Coordinates of C-alpha atoms and ligand atoms in Angstrom, one line a residue:
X601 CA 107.9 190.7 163.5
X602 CA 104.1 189.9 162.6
X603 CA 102.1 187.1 164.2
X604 CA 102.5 185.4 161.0
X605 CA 106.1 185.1 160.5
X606 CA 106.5 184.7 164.0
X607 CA 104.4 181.6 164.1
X608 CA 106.0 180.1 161.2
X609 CA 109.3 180.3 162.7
X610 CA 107.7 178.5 165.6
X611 CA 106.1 175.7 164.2
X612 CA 109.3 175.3 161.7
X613 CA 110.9 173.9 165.2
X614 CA 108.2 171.7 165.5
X615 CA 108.6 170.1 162.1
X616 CA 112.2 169.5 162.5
X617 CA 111.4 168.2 166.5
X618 CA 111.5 164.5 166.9
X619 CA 107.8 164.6 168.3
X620 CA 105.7 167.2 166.7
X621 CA 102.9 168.6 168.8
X622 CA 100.2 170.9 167.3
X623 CA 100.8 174.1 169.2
X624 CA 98.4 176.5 168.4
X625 CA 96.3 177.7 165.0
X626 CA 98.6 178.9 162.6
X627 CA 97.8 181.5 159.4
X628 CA 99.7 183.5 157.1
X629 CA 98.2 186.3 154.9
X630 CA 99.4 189.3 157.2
X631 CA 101.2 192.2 156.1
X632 CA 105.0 190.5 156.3
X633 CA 106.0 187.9 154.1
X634 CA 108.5 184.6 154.7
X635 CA 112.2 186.6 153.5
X636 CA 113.6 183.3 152.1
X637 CA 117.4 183.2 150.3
X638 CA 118.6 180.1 148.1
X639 CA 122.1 179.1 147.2
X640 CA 122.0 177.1 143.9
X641 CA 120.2 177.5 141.2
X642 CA 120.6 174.1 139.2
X643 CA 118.0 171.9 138.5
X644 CA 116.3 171.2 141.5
X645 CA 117.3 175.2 143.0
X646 CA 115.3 176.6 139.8
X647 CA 112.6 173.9 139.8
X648 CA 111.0 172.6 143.0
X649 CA 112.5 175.1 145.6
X650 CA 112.1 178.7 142.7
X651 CA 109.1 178.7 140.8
X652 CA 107.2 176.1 142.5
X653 CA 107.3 178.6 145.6
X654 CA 106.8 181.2 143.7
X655 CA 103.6 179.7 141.7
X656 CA 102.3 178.2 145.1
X657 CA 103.5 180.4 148.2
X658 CA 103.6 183.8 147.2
X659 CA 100.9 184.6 149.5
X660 CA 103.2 183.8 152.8
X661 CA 106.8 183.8 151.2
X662 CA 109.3 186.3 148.9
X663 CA 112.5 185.4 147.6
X664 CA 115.0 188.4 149.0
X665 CA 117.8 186.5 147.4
X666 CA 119.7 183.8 145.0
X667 CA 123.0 182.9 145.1
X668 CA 125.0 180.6 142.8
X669 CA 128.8 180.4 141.6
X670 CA 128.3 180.5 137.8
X671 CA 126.7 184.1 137.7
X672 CA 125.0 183.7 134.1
X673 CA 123.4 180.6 135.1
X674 CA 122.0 182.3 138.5
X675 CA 120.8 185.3 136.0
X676 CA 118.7 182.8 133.8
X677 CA 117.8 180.3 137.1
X678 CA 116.2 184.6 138.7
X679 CA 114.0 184.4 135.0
X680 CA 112.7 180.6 135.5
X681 CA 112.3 181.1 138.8
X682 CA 110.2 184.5 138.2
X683 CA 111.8 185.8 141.2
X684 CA 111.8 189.8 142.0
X685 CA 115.2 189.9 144.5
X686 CA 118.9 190.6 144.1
X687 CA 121.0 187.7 142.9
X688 CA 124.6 187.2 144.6
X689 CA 127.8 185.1 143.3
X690 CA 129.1 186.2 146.7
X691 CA 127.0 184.3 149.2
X692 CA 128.1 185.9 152.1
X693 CA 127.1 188.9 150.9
X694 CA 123.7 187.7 149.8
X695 CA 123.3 186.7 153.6
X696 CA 124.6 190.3 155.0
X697 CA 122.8 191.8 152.8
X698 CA 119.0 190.4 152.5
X699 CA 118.8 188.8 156.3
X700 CA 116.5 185.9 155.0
X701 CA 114.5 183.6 157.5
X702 CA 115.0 181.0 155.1
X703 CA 117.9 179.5 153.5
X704 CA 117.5 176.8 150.9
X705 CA 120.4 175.2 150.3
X706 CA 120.5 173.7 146.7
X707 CA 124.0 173.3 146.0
X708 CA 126.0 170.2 145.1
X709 CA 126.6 167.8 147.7
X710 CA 130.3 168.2 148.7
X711 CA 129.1 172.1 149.9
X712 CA 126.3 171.5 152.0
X713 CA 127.4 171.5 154.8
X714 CA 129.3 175.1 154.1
X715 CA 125.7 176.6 153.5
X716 CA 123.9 174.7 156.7
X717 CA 127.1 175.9 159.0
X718 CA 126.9 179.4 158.0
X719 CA 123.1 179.6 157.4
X720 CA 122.9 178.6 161.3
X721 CA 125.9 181.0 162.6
X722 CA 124.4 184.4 161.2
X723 CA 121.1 183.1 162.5
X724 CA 118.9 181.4 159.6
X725 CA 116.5 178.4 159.6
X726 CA 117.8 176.2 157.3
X727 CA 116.1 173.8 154.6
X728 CA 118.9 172.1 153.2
X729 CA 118.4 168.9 150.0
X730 CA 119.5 165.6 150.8
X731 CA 122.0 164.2 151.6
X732 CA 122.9 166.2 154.5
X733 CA 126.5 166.1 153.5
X734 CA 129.2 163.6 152.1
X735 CA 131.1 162.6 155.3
X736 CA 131.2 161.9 158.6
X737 CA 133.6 165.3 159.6
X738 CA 131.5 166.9 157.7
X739 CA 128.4 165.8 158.9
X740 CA 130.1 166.3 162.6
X741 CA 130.5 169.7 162.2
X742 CA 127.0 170.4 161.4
X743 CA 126.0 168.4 163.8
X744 CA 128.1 171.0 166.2
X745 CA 127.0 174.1 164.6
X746 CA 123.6 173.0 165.2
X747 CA 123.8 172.4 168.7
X748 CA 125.1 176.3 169.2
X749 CA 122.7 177.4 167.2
X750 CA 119.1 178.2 168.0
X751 CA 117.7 178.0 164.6
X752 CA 116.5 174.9 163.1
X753 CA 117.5 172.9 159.9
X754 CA 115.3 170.9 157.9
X755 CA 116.4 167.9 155.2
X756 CA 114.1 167.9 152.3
X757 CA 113.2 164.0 152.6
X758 CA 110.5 163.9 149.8
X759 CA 110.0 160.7 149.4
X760 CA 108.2 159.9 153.1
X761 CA 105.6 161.8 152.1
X762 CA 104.6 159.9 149.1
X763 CA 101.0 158.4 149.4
X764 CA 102.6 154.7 149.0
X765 CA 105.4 155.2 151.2
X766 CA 102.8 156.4 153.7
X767 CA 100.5 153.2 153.4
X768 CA 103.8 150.7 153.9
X769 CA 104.4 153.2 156.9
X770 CA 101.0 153.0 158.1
X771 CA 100.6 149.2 158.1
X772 CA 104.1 148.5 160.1
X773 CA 102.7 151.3 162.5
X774 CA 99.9 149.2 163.1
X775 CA 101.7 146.3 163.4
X776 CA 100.1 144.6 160.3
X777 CA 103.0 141.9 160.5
X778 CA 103.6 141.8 164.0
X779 CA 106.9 142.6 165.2
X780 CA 109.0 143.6 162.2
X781 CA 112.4 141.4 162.0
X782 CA 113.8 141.7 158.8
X783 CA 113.8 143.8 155.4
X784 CA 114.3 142.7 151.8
X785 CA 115.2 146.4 150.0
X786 CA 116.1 146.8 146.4
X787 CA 116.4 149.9 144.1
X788 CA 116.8 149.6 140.3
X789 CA 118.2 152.1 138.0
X790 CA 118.0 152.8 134.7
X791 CA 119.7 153.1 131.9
X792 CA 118.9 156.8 131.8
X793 CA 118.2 157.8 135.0
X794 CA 121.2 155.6 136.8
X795 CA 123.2 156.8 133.7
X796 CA 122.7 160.6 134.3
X797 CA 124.3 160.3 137.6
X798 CA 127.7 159.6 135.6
X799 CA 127.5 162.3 132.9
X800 CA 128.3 164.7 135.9
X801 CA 129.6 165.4 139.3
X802 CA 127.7 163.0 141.2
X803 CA 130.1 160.1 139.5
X804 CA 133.2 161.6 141.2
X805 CA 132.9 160.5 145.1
X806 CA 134.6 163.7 146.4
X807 CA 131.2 165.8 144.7
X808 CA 128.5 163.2 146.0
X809 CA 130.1 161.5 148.2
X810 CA 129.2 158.2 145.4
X811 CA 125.4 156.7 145.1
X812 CA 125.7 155.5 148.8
X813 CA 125.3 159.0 149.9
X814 CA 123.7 160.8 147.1
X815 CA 121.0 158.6 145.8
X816 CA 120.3 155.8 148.7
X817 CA 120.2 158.9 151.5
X818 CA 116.9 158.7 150.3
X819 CA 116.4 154.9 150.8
X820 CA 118.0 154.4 153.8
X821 CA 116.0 157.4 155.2
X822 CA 112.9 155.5 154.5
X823 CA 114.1 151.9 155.8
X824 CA 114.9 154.3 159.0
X825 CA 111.4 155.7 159.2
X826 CA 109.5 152.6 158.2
X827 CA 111.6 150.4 160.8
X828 CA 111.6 153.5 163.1
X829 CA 115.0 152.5 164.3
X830 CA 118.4 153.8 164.0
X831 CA 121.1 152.0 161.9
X832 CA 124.1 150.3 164.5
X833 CA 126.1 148.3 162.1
X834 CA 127.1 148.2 158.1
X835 CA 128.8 145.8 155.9
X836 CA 128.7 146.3 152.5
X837 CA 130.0 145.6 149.2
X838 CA 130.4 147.3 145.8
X839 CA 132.2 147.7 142.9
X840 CA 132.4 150.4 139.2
X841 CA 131.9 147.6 136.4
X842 CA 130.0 149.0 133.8
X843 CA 130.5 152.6 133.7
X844 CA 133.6 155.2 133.7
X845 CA 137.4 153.3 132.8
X846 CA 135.1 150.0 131.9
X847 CA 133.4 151.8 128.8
X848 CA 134.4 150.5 125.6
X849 CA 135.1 154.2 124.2
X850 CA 135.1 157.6 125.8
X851 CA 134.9 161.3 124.7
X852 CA 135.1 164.8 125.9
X853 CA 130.9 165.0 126.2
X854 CA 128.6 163.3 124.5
X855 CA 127.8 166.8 122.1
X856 CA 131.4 166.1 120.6
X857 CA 132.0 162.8 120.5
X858 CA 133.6 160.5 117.9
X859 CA 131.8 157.6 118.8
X860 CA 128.2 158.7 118.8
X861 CA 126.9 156.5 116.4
X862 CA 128.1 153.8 118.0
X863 CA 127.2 154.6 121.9
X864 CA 123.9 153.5 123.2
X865 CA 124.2 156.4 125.7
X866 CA 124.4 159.1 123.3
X867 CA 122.5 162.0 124.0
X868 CA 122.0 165.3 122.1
X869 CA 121.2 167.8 124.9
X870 CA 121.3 170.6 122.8
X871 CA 117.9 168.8 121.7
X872 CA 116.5 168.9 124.8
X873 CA 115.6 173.1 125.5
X874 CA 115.5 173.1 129.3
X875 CA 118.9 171.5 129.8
X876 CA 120.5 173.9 127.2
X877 CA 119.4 176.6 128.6
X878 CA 120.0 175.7 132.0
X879 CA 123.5 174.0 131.6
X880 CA 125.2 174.1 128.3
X881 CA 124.3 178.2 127.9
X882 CA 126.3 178.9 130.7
X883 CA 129.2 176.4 130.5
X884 CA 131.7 178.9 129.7
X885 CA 131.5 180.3 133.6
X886 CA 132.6 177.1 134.8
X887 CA 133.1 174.3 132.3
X888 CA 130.0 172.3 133.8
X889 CA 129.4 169.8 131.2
X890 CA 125.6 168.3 132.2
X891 CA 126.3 165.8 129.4
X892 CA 129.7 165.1 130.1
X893 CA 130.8 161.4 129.2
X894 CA 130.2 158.7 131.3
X895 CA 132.8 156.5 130.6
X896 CA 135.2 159.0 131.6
X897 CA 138.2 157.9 133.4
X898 CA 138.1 160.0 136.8
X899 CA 134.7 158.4 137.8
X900 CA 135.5 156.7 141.2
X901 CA 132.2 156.1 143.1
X902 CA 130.5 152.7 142.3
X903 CA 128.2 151.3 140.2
X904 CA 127.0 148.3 142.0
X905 CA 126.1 148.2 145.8
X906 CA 124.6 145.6 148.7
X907 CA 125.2 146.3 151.8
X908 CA 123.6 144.5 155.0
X909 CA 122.5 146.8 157.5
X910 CA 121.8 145.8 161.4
X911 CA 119.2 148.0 163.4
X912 CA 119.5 149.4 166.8
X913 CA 116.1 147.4 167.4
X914 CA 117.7 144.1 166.1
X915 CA 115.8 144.4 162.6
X916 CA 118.1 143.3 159.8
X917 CA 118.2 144.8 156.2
X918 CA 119.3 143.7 153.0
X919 CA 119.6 146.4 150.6
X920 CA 121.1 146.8 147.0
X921 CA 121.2 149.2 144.4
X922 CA 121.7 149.2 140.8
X923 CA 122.8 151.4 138.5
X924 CA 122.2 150.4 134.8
X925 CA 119.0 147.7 134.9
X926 CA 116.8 147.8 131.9
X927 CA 113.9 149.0 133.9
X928 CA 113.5 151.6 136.7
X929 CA 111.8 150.3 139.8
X930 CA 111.9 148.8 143.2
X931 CA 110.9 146.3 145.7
X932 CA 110.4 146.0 149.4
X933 CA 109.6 143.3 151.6
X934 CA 108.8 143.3 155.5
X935 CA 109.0 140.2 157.4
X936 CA 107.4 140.1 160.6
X937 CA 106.4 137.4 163.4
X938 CA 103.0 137.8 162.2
X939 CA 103.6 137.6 158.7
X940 CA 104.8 139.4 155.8
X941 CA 104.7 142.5 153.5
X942 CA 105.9 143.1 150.1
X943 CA 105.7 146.4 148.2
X944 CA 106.8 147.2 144.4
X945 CA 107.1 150.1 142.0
X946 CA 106.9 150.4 138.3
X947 CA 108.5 146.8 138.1
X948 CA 107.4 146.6 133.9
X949 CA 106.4 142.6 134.4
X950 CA 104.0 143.1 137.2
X951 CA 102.2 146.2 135.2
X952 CA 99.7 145.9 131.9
X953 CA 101.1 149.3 131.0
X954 CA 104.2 149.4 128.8
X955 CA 106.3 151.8 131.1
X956 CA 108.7 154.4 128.9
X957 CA 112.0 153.8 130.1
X958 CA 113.0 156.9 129.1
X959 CA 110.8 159.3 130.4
X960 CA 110.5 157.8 133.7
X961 CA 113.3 160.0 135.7
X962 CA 111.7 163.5 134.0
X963 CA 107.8 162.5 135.0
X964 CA 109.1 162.0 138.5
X965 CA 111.0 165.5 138.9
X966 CA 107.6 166.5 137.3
X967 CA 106.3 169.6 139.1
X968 CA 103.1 170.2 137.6
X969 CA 99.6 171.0 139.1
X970 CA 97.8 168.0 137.4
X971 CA 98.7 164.7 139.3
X972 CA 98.7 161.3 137.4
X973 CA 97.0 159.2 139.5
X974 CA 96.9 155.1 139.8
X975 CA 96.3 152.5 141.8
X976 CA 98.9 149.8 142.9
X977 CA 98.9 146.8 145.2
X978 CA 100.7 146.0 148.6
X979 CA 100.6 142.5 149.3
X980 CA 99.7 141.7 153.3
X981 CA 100.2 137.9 154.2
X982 CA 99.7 136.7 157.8
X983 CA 100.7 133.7 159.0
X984 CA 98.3 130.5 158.1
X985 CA 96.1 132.5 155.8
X986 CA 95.3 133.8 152.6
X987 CA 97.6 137.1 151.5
X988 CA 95.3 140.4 151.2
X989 CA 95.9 142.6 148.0
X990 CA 95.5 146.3 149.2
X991 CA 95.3 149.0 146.9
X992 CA 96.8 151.9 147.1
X993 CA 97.1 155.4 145.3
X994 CA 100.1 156.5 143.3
X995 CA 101.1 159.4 142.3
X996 CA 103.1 159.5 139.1
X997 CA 104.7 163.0 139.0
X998 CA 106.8 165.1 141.9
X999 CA 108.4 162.3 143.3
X1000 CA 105.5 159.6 144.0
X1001 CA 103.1 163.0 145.0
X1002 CA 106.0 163.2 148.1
X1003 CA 107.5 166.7 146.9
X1004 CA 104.0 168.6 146.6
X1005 CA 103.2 167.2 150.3
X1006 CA 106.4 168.1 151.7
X1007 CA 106.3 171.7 150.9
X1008 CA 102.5 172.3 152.3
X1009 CA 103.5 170.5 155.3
X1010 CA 106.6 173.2 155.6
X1011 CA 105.0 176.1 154.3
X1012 CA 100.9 175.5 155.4
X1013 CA 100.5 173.1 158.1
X1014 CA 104.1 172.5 159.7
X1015 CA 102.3 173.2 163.6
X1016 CA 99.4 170.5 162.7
X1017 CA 101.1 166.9 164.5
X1018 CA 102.0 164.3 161.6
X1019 CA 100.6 160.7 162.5
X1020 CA 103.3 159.4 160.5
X1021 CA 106.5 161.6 161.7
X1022 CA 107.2 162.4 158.4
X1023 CA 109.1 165.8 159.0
X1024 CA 112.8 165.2 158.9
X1025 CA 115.2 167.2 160.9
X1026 CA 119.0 166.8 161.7
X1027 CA 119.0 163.7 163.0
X1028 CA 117.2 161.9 160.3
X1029 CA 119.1 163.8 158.1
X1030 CA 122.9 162.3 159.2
X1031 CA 121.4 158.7 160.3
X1032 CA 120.5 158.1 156.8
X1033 CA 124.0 159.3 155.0
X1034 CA 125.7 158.2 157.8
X1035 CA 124.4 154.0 156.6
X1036 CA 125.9 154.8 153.1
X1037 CA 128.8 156.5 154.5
X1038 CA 129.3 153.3 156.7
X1039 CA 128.8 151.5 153.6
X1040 CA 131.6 153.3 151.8
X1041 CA 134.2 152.3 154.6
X1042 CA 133.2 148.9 155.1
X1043 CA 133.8 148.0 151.0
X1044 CA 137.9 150.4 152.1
X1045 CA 138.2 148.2 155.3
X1046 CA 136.6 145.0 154.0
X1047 CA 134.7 144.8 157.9
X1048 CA 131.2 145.8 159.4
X1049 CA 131.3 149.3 160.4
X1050 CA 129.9 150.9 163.6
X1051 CA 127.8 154.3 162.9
X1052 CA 128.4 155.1 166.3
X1053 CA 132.0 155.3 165.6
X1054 CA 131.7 158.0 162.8
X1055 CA 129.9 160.8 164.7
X1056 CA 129.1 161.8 168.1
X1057 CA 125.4 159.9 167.5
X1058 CA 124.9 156.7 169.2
X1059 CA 122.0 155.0 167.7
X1060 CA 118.7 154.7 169.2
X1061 CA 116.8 151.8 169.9
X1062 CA 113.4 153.4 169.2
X1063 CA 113.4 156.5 166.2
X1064 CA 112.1 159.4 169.0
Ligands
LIG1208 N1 115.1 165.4 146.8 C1 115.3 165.1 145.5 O1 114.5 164.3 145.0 C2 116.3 165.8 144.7 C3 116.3 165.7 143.3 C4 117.3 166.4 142.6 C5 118.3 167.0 143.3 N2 118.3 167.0 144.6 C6 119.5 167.6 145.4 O2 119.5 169.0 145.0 C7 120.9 169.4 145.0 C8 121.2 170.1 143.7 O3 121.1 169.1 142.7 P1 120.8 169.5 141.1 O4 120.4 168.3 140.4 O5 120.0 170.7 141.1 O6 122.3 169.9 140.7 P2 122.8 170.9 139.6 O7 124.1 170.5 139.2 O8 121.7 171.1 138.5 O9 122.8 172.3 140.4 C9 123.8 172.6 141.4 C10 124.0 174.1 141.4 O10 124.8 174.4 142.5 C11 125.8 175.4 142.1 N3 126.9 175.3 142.9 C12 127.8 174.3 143.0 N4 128.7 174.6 144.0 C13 128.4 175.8 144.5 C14 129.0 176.6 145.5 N5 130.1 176.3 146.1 N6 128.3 177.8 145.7 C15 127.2 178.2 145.1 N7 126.6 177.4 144.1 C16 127.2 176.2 143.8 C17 126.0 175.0 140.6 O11 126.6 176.1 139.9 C18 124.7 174.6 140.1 O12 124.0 175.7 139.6 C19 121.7 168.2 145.3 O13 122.1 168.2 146.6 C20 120.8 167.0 145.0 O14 121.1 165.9 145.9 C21 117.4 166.4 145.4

């Protein structure tokens, strides 16, 4: 193995390591590249794991493989991708075969953990996408086949290493607000991007384990950092009200409707050239239908969620998300014994720019070189005095400027120590599904529910 590869391996240990200590210099550009293999090639599979590794990391890294189970969508995802390597609809085989360092794992939900288990058994780092997985047994055995294994695993948490994420982190670091007590967390949804979740399989909860797990993961994996505690306690509640049996009409997809005329979610994807070519060209393997109807009757995860969540440390949360609002944004507030904090995103009322509604969800998966940059305000207001507007860069494209960051940090810099912790490992990874798991049984039981009572992890006081 070159000094190269070797070092990589290395410092990807120290990424995934609680405490990340700078170890040594760290270069690539000798003779032996990265081998790295990825199982799905879907949107995110193609996109920011394929050709942005391609168009950035070539120097230090080389596809040897791609695996995915619909074989003429893993043909085109090769093309996009602009990969050289042999393609797989066996994975096993792909693994046998190509012996990557790497696995990506880009799959749907409900079959990470199958990747991360056997990733980790024939020997493979793993990078897997959040969440981590969709249950607590699920997220057990990972949780075992990591502890026999002495390769490392990775959760893609891109939203930590956003620029404005950072700054919120930052001033609670510093103890801006003194000790931090409680939390005031609310995420709003679209009417496109919240909608898109229910045109496919992350509306049935045995796929995405519902929006508790799929889409807050990401959420509750910042309250965890920002608070830097682990989550003891969940009760939550939530309900499907708007979308799936509660639709006025329903169809087989929206492409061959009857009611399209009539249905404010209509949408002609056969317009739109990258999700026909990526999804509805290859529907015959496997009857995928990327703009399947969302009022469809066998959607069973919910629509609208609040859950209270107690920390380890004492701090108490209060967190909702929504899935149909008019506008896409968020709010965040920090009260500490010092004084407070509040944070917002792309709230339209509180910006001079009119925000298009529609575009929003495709400018944030945006993976291009040229980075749309603003400033926004954080509000800091201490106790007996005037409140402080600080400004703060934003970046508008590749998730808030977080995914670009994310993959330097892996791929460049992972030995150079991170002031902020923002590397995520295995631990990070299942405390954050674990809240919206906890979530999911409190609304079944109708009672708080313990996290230390769905896994072998007992929360931490202190995030280490
Ligand atoms: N971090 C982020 O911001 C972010 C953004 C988008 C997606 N994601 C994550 O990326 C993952 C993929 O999401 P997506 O939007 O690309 O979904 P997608 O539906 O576009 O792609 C999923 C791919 O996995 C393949 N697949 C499904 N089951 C498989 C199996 N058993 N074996 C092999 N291949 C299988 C499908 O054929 C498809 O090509 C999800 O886990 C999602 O949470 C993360």
């Amino acid at each position: 193995m070159t000094t190269s590869r070797r070092k990589f391996l290395t410092s990807i240990s120290m990424l995934t390591a609680t405490t990340a200590l700078p170890l040594h210099a760290f270069s690539f550009g000798t003779k032996k590249k990265l081998k790295v293999a990825l199982v799905g090639t879907g949107i995110r599979g193609t996109t920011f794991w394929g050709k942005r590794l391609v168009d950035e990391y070539s120097d230090i890294l080389e596809f040897v493989g791609l695996s995915d189970i619909n074989p003429s969508r893993l043909e085109y995802g090769k093309k996009f991708i602009g990969a050289k390597c042999p393609t797989f609809v066996d994975f096993d085989e792909m693994m046998k075969t190509t012996d990557p360092d790497l696995l990506i794992v880009t799959t749907k939900d409900s079959t990470h953990h199958e990747f991360i288990i056997k990733g980790l058994e024939m020997g493979c780092d793993v990078l897997t996408e959040k969440p981590l997985t969709i249950d607590e047994t699920k997220c057990q055995a990972i949780l075992e086949a990591e502890k026999k294994s002495s390769k490392n695993l990775i959760v893609g948490f891109n939203y930590r290493w956003s620029p404005y994420a950072t700054e919120i982190k930052k001033l609670l670091k510093d103890k801006s607000i003194g000790k931090l007590v409680s939390v005031d967390f609310h995420w709003y949804l679209n009417t496109y991007h919240g909608a898109s979740y229910f045109r496919r399989w992350h509306g049935e909860m045995n796929s995405g384990g519902s929006l508790w797990v799929h889409k807050a993961t990401h959420h509750f994996d910042l309250l965890n950092w920002w608070i830097n505690s682990e989550p003891s306690e969940v009760f939550a509640y939530g309900d499907l009200e708007f979308y799936g049996s509660n639709g006025p009409f329903r169809g087989k997809n929206c492409r061959s409707c009857d009611h399209k005329s009539e249905c404010n979610f209509y949408w002609d994807i056969t317009k739109d050239k990258r999700s026909k070519e990526l999804y509805v060209d290859h529907e015959h393997e496997d009857g995928y239908l990327r703009d399947n109807c969302l009022f469809r009757e066998n959607i069973d995860i919910y629509d609208k969620m609040s859950a209270q969540i107690k920390y380890a440390n004492k701090v108490v949360v209060n967190y909702s998300l929504t899935t149909y609002s008019p506008f896409e944004g968020w709010r965040v507030s920090f009260n500490g014994t010092k004084g407070r904090l509040e944070a917002w995103l792309d709230i339209p009322y509180n910006e001079n720019i009119k925000i298009d509604q529609a575009e929003m969800h495709t400018r944030e998966m945006e993976q291009t070189k040229e980075m749309k940059v603003d400033k926004q305000p954080i509000i800091l207001h201490n106790l007996w005095k005037d409140h402080e507007t600080l400004s703060v860069n934003v970046e508008r494209n590749g998730h808030g400027g977080g995914d670009g960051r994310l993959q330097d940090k892996i791929f460049k810099t992972p030995e150079i120590e991170d002031e902020f912790g923002r590397g995520a490992g295995i631990r990070d990874g299942a405390m954050s599904i674990l809240i919206g798991i906890a979530a999911r049984r409190s609304i079944e039981q109708g009672k708080a529910i313990k996290i230390a009572n769905l896994t072998e992890l007992t929360p931490k006081v202190k995030r280490s």
